[in-house]
């Protein structure tokens, strides 16, 4: 399977929230950044979902996301299905979820903070609780 799930602990969550607040502050000002930080720190559970590129997973050329029949596109779709299935399972257990893919997910520092490996890219962050 190409998907990877990372359950974030409190220290990592705080670092991600602070990174996002800094990005928001740069774009919209300190007040907006502070509000975003406070809101994000209240999210009870954090799971970062990534996709392993085919070139890393299988050693071959997975093609391009632009090619309709490429392995890269198929792997991304499989990751999205895995996220949706998890959301449905959590809902069945009475938990709410939100799948988000904001700019912070694609900032270079985000990968460092959550421990992404070479050949992985973020599909989304799942908040749950």
XYZ file of N, CA and C in Angstrom:
387
model
N 0.830 -1.183 0.000
C 0.000 0.000 0.000
C 0.877 1.250 0.000
N 0.469 2.261 -0.728
C 1.284 3.479 -0.808
C 1.061 4.453 0.341
N 0.002 4.280 1.119
C -0.307 5.248 2.176
C 0.504 5.001 3.433
N 0.719 6.113 4.134
C 1.380 6.086 5.434
C 0.564 6.996 6.351
N 0.310 6.527 7.561
C -0.444 7.300 8.547
C 0.485 7.636 9.706
N 0.531 8.912 10.064
C 1.347 9.366 11.195
C 0.440 10.025 12.230
N 0.327 9.377 13.375
C -0.421 9.952 14.483
C 0.515 10.920 15.198
N 0.125 12.192 15.236
C 0.994 13.209 15.830
C 0.780 13.310 17.334
N 1.888 13.469 18.047
C 1.836 13.682 19.490
C 1.763 15.171 19.804
N 1.584 15.504 21.073
C 1.387 16.903 21.486
C 2.498 17.857 21.044
N 3.750 17.455 21.156
C 4.850 18.358 20.788
C 4.854 18.636 19.288
N 4.591 17.616 18.501
C 4.563 17.795 17.042
C 3.357 18.624 16.630
N 2.223 18.369 17.252
C 1.018 19.153 16.960
C 1.292 20.631 17.225
N 1.915 20.915 18.343
C 2.215 22.310 18.684
C 3.126 22.949 17.635
N 4.123 22.223 17.176
C 5.026 22.760 16.152
C 4.286 23.022 14.841
N 3.409 22.106 14.450
C 2.627 22.309 13.224
C 1.716 23.527 13.377
N 1.071 23.646 14.532
C 0.182 24.789 14.781
C 0.951 26.107 14.736
N 2.141 26.120 15.321
C 2.958 27.338 15.309
C 3.431 27.677 13.895
N 3.793 26.671 13.121
C 4.183 26.914 11.725
C 3.013 27.495 10.949
N 1.833 26.916 11.122
C 0.668 27.425 10.416
C 0.338 28.850 10.843
N 0.418 29.127 12.138
C 0.138 30.474 12.632
C 1.113 31.489 12.040
N 2.372 31.093 11.892
C 3.361 31.993 11.283
C 3.011 32.267 9.825
N 2.580 31.239 9.103
C 2.191 31.434 7.696
C 0.973 32.340 7.578
N -0.004 32.129 8.455
C -1.210 32.959 8.438
C -0.860 34.395 8.814
N -0.009 34.566 9.810
C 0.397 35.910 10.241
C 1.092 36.670 9.122
N 1.936 35.990 8.365
C 2.629 36.631 7.238
C 1.641 37.124 6.196
N 0.597 36.361 5.990
C -0.366 36.695 4.936
C -1.487 37.630 5.411
N -1.959 37.419 6.656
C -3.151 38.135 7.115
C -2.955 38.958 8.383
N -1.742 38.940 8.947
C -1.481 39.715 10.151
C -1.472 38.872 11.414
N -0.888 39.444 12.463
C -0.692 38.731 13.732
C -1.998 38.304 14.399
N -3.015 39.155 14.327
C -4.287 38.806 14.971
C -4.865 37.539 14.354
N -4.857 37.465 13.036
C -5.376 36.275 12.356
C -4.531 35.050 12.694
N -3.221 35.224 12.756
C -2.333 34.121 13.100
C -2.578 33.604 14.506
N -2.784 34.523 15.442
C -3.045 34.141 16.832
C -4.366 33.394 16.953
N -5.400 33.872 16.268
C -6.701 33.200 16.294
C -6.589 31.789 15.713
N -5.856 31.663 14.613
C -5.687 30.356 13.976
C -4.936 29.402 14.909
N -3.905 29.908 15.585
C -3.139 29.085 16.521
C -4.048 28.559 17.633
N -4.832 29.437 18.221
C -5.731 29.034 19.301
C -6.736 27.993 18.824
N -7.273 28.181 17.633
C -8.261 27.242 17.084
C -7.632 25.882 16.813
N -6.481 25.893 16.171
C -5.833 24.629 15.810
C -5.379 23.849 17.027
N -4.938 24.532 18.060
C -4.496 23.829 19.268
C -5.647 23.109 19.978
N -6.880 23.461 19.647
C -8.046 22.801 20.240
C -8.441 21.519 19.516
N -7.844 21.242 18.355
C -8.194 20.029 17.614
C -7.706 18.814 18.410
N -8.609 17.881 18.702
C -8.235 16.799 19.622
C -7.269 15.746 19.054
N -7.429 15.343 17.839
C -6.573 14.312 17.267
C -6.033 14.716 15.917
N -4.791 14.349 15.644
C -4.130 14.726 14.392
C -3.491 13.503 13.754
N -3.788 13.302 12.490
C -3.205 12.219 11.720
C -2.771 12.789 10.380
N -1.494 12.655 10.049
C -1.003 13.112 8.749
C -0.916 11.893 7.842
N -1.513 12.018 6.665
C -1.519 10.920 5.701
C -0.640 11.302 4.527
N 0.272 10.396 4.203
C 1.190 10.625 3.091
C 1.083 9.500 2.086
N 1.638 9.759 0.919
C 1.706 8.759 -0.143
C 3.172 8.538 -0.493
N 3.537 7.302 -0.589
C 4.889 6.949 -1.015
C 4.916 6.904 -2.520
N 5.881 7.579 -3.107
C 5.945 7.581 -4.568
C 6.335 6.200 -5.072
N 5.858 5.863 -6.233
C 6.106 4.552 -6.822
C 7.583 4.310 -7.043
N 8.310 5.351 -7.404
C 9.738 5.174 -7.652
C 10.452 4.709 -6.399
N 9.968 5.120 -5.219
C 10.559 4.662 -3.969
C 9.986 3.303 -3.581
N 8.660 3.164 -3.671
C 7.995 1.948 -3.214
C 8.368 0.735 -4.054
N 8.435 0.900 -5.374
C 8.672 -0.252 -6.225
C 9.953 -0.204 -7.007
N 10.697 0.866 -6.854
C 11.961 0.970 -7.559
C 11.826 1.303 -9.025
N 10.622 1.522 -9.504
C 10.436 1.782 -10.927
C 9.959 3.186 -11.189
N 9.626 3.424 -12.440
C 9.114 4.724 -12.850
C 7.596 4.676 -12.777
N 7.032 5.408 -11.826
C 5.592 5.384 -11.620
C 4.820 6.267 -12.562
N 5.514 6.995 -13.411
C 4.827 7.878 -14.329
C 4.496 9.203 -13.669
N 3.612 9.928 -14.283
C 3.259 11.266 -13.843
C 1.802 11.312 -13.402
N 1.503 12.179 -12.458
C 0.104 12.393 -12.058
C -0.717 12.913 -13.228
N -0.053 13.505 -14.215
C -0.762 14.025 -15.374
C -1.237 12.924 -16.319
N -0.627 11.761 -16.246
C -1.010 10.643 -17.115
C -2.167 9.881 -16.471
N -3.306 9.792 -17.165
C -4.495 9.180 -16.565
C -4.303 7.751 -16.051
N -3.445 6.971 -16.659
C -3.279 5.575 -16.258
C -1.973 5.326 -15.499
N -1.382 6.370 -14.935
C -0.091 6.210 -14.262
C -0.245 5.571 -12.890
N 0.789 4.945 -12.441
C 0.820 4.349 -11.104
C 0.763 5.445 -10.036
N 1.414 6.585 -10.292
C 1.382 7.694 -9.330
C -0.049 8.155 -9.068
N -0.827 8.275 -10.130
C -2.218 8.707 -9.974
C -3.032 7.645 -9.246
N -2.800 6.395 -9.579
C -3.506 5.302 -8.917
C -3.174 5.259 -7.421
N -1.901 5.452 -7.092
C -1.496 5.448 -5.686
C -2.122 6.599 -4.915
N -2.171 7.778 -5.530
C -2.799 8.932 -4.873
C -4.281 8.643 -4.625
N -4.955 8.083 -5.619
C -6.374 7.752 -5.466
C -6.576 6.721 -4.358
N -5.677 5.747 -4.274
C -5.766 4.731 -3.221
C -5.614 5.371 -1.845
N -4.708 6.331 -1.731
C -4.526 7.041 -0.458
C -5.785 7.813 -0.090
N -6.386 8.461 -1.052
C -7.620 9.202 -0.794
C -8.736 8.261 -0.341
N -8.816 7.095 -0.962
C -9.825 6.108 -0.548
C -9.554 5.627 0.869
N -8.298 5.424 1.212
C -7.949 4.986 2.565
C -8.371 6.039 3.590
N -8.156 7.304 3.273
C -8.571 8.378 4.179
C -10.081 8.376 4.345
N -10.799 8.280 3.239
C -12.256 8.289 3.302
C -12.779 7.091 4.098
N -12.184 5.919 3.875
C -12.606 4.735 4.633
C -12.362 4.923 6.128
N -11.238 5.525 6.488
C -10.954 5.794 7.891
C -11.979 6.778 8.463
N -12.287 7.824 7.707
C -13.295 8.800 8.164
C -14.644 8.121 8.406
N -15.037 7.230 7.504
C -16.310 6.512 7.666
C -16.273 5.598 8.889
N -15.153 4.949 9.107
C -15.009 4.072 10.263
C -15.080 4.867 11.564
N -14.383 6.003 11.613
C -14.422 6.838 12.807
C -15.830 7.386 13.047
N -16.509 7.778 11.978
C -17.893 8.264 12.090
C -18.780 7.169 12.686
N -18.561 5.933 12.223
C -19.333 4.796 12.730
C -19.124 4.596 14.227
N -17.957 5.007 14.723
C -17.657 4.902 16.160
C -18.039 6.168 16.931
N -18.719 7.106 16.233
C -19.196 8.316 16.898
C -18.202 9.462 16.937
N -17.168 9.394 16.113
C -16.163 10.461 16.102
C -16.322 11.326 14.864
N -16.079 12.615 15.037
C -16.091 13.534 13.919
C -14.702 13.612 13.291
N -14.667 13.973 12.000
C -13.393 14.111 11.299
C -13.440 15.312 10.368
N -12.262 15.814 10.056
C -12.110 16.817 9.009
C -10.794 16.534 8.306
N -10.881 16.406 6.991
C -9.717 16.174 6.152
C -9.313 17.524 5.584
N -8.103 17.956 5.862
C -7.662 19.274 5.421
C -6.357 19.187 4.640
N -6.199 20.095 3.698
C -4.968 20.167 2.888
C -4.588 21.622 2.669
N -4.364 22.315 3.759
C -4.002 23.725 3.662
C -2.548 23.928 3.291
N -2.163 25.180 3.058
C -0.791 25.499 2.651
C 0.281 24.966 3.594
N -0.022 24.871 4.889
C 0.990 24.386 5.829
C 1.430 22.965 5.487
N 0.511 22.150 4.950
C 0.842 20.763 4.606
C 1.934 20.657 3.546
N 2.118 21.705 2.770
C 3.054 21.648 1.652
C 4.276 22.546 1.855
N 4.358 23.126 3.053
C 5.523 23.941 3.390
C 6.698 22.998 3.675
N 7.904 23.334 3.215
C 9.058 22.443 3.441
C 9.294 22.083 4.908
N 9.043 23.008 5.784
C 9.282 22.752 7.215
C 8.282 21.739 7.782
N 7.091 21.649 7.193
C 6.078 20.693 7.662
C 6.631 19.267 7.604
N 7.257 18.940 6.495
C 7.827 17.604 6.347
C 8.870 17.294 7.400
N 9.671 18.296 7.725
C 10.686 18.123 8.775
C 10.024 17.890 10.133
N 8.995 18.667 10.420
C 8.328 18.600 11.721
C 7.653 17.239 11.934
N 6.975 16.739 10.898
C 6.233 15.481 11.069
C 7.063 14.248 10.708
N 8.271 14.454 10.197
C 9.163 13.331 9.920
C 8.942 12.616 8.607
N 8.595 13.371 7.569
C 8.425 12.735 6.265
C 9.755 12.161 5.780
N 9.670 11.035 5.113
C 10.846 10.413 4.527
C 10.959 10.821 3.063
N 12.138 10.620 2.479
C 12.313 10.869 1.044
C 11.315 10.012 0.279
N 10.740 10.596 -0.754
C 9.802 9.857 -1.584
C 8.384 9.828 -1.052
N 8.088 10.657 -0.071
C 6.728 10.757 0.461
C 6.200 12.161 0.226
N 4.908 12.264 -0.009
C 4.278 13.579 -0.076
C 2.965 13.534 0.690
N 2.547 14.687 1.174
C 1.349 14.787 2.008
C 0.099 14.711 1.141
N -0.829 13.856 1.568
C -2.150 13.793 0.935
C -3.120 14.641 1.751
N -2.925 14.682 3.053
C -3.767 15.525 3.875
C -3.518 15.316 5.349
N -4.101 16.196 6.141
C -4.112 16.057 7.583
C -5.539 15.780 7.993
N -5.703 14.814 8.865
C -7.027 14.437 9.342
C -7.126 14.811 10.810
N -8.102 15.659 11.103
C -8.415 15.981 12.488
C -9.558 15.075 12.904
N -9.484 14.568 14.103
C -10.558 13.672 14.549
C -10.790 13.831 16.046
N -11.977 13.468 16.454
C -12.303 13.517 17.889
C -13.783 13.507 18.109
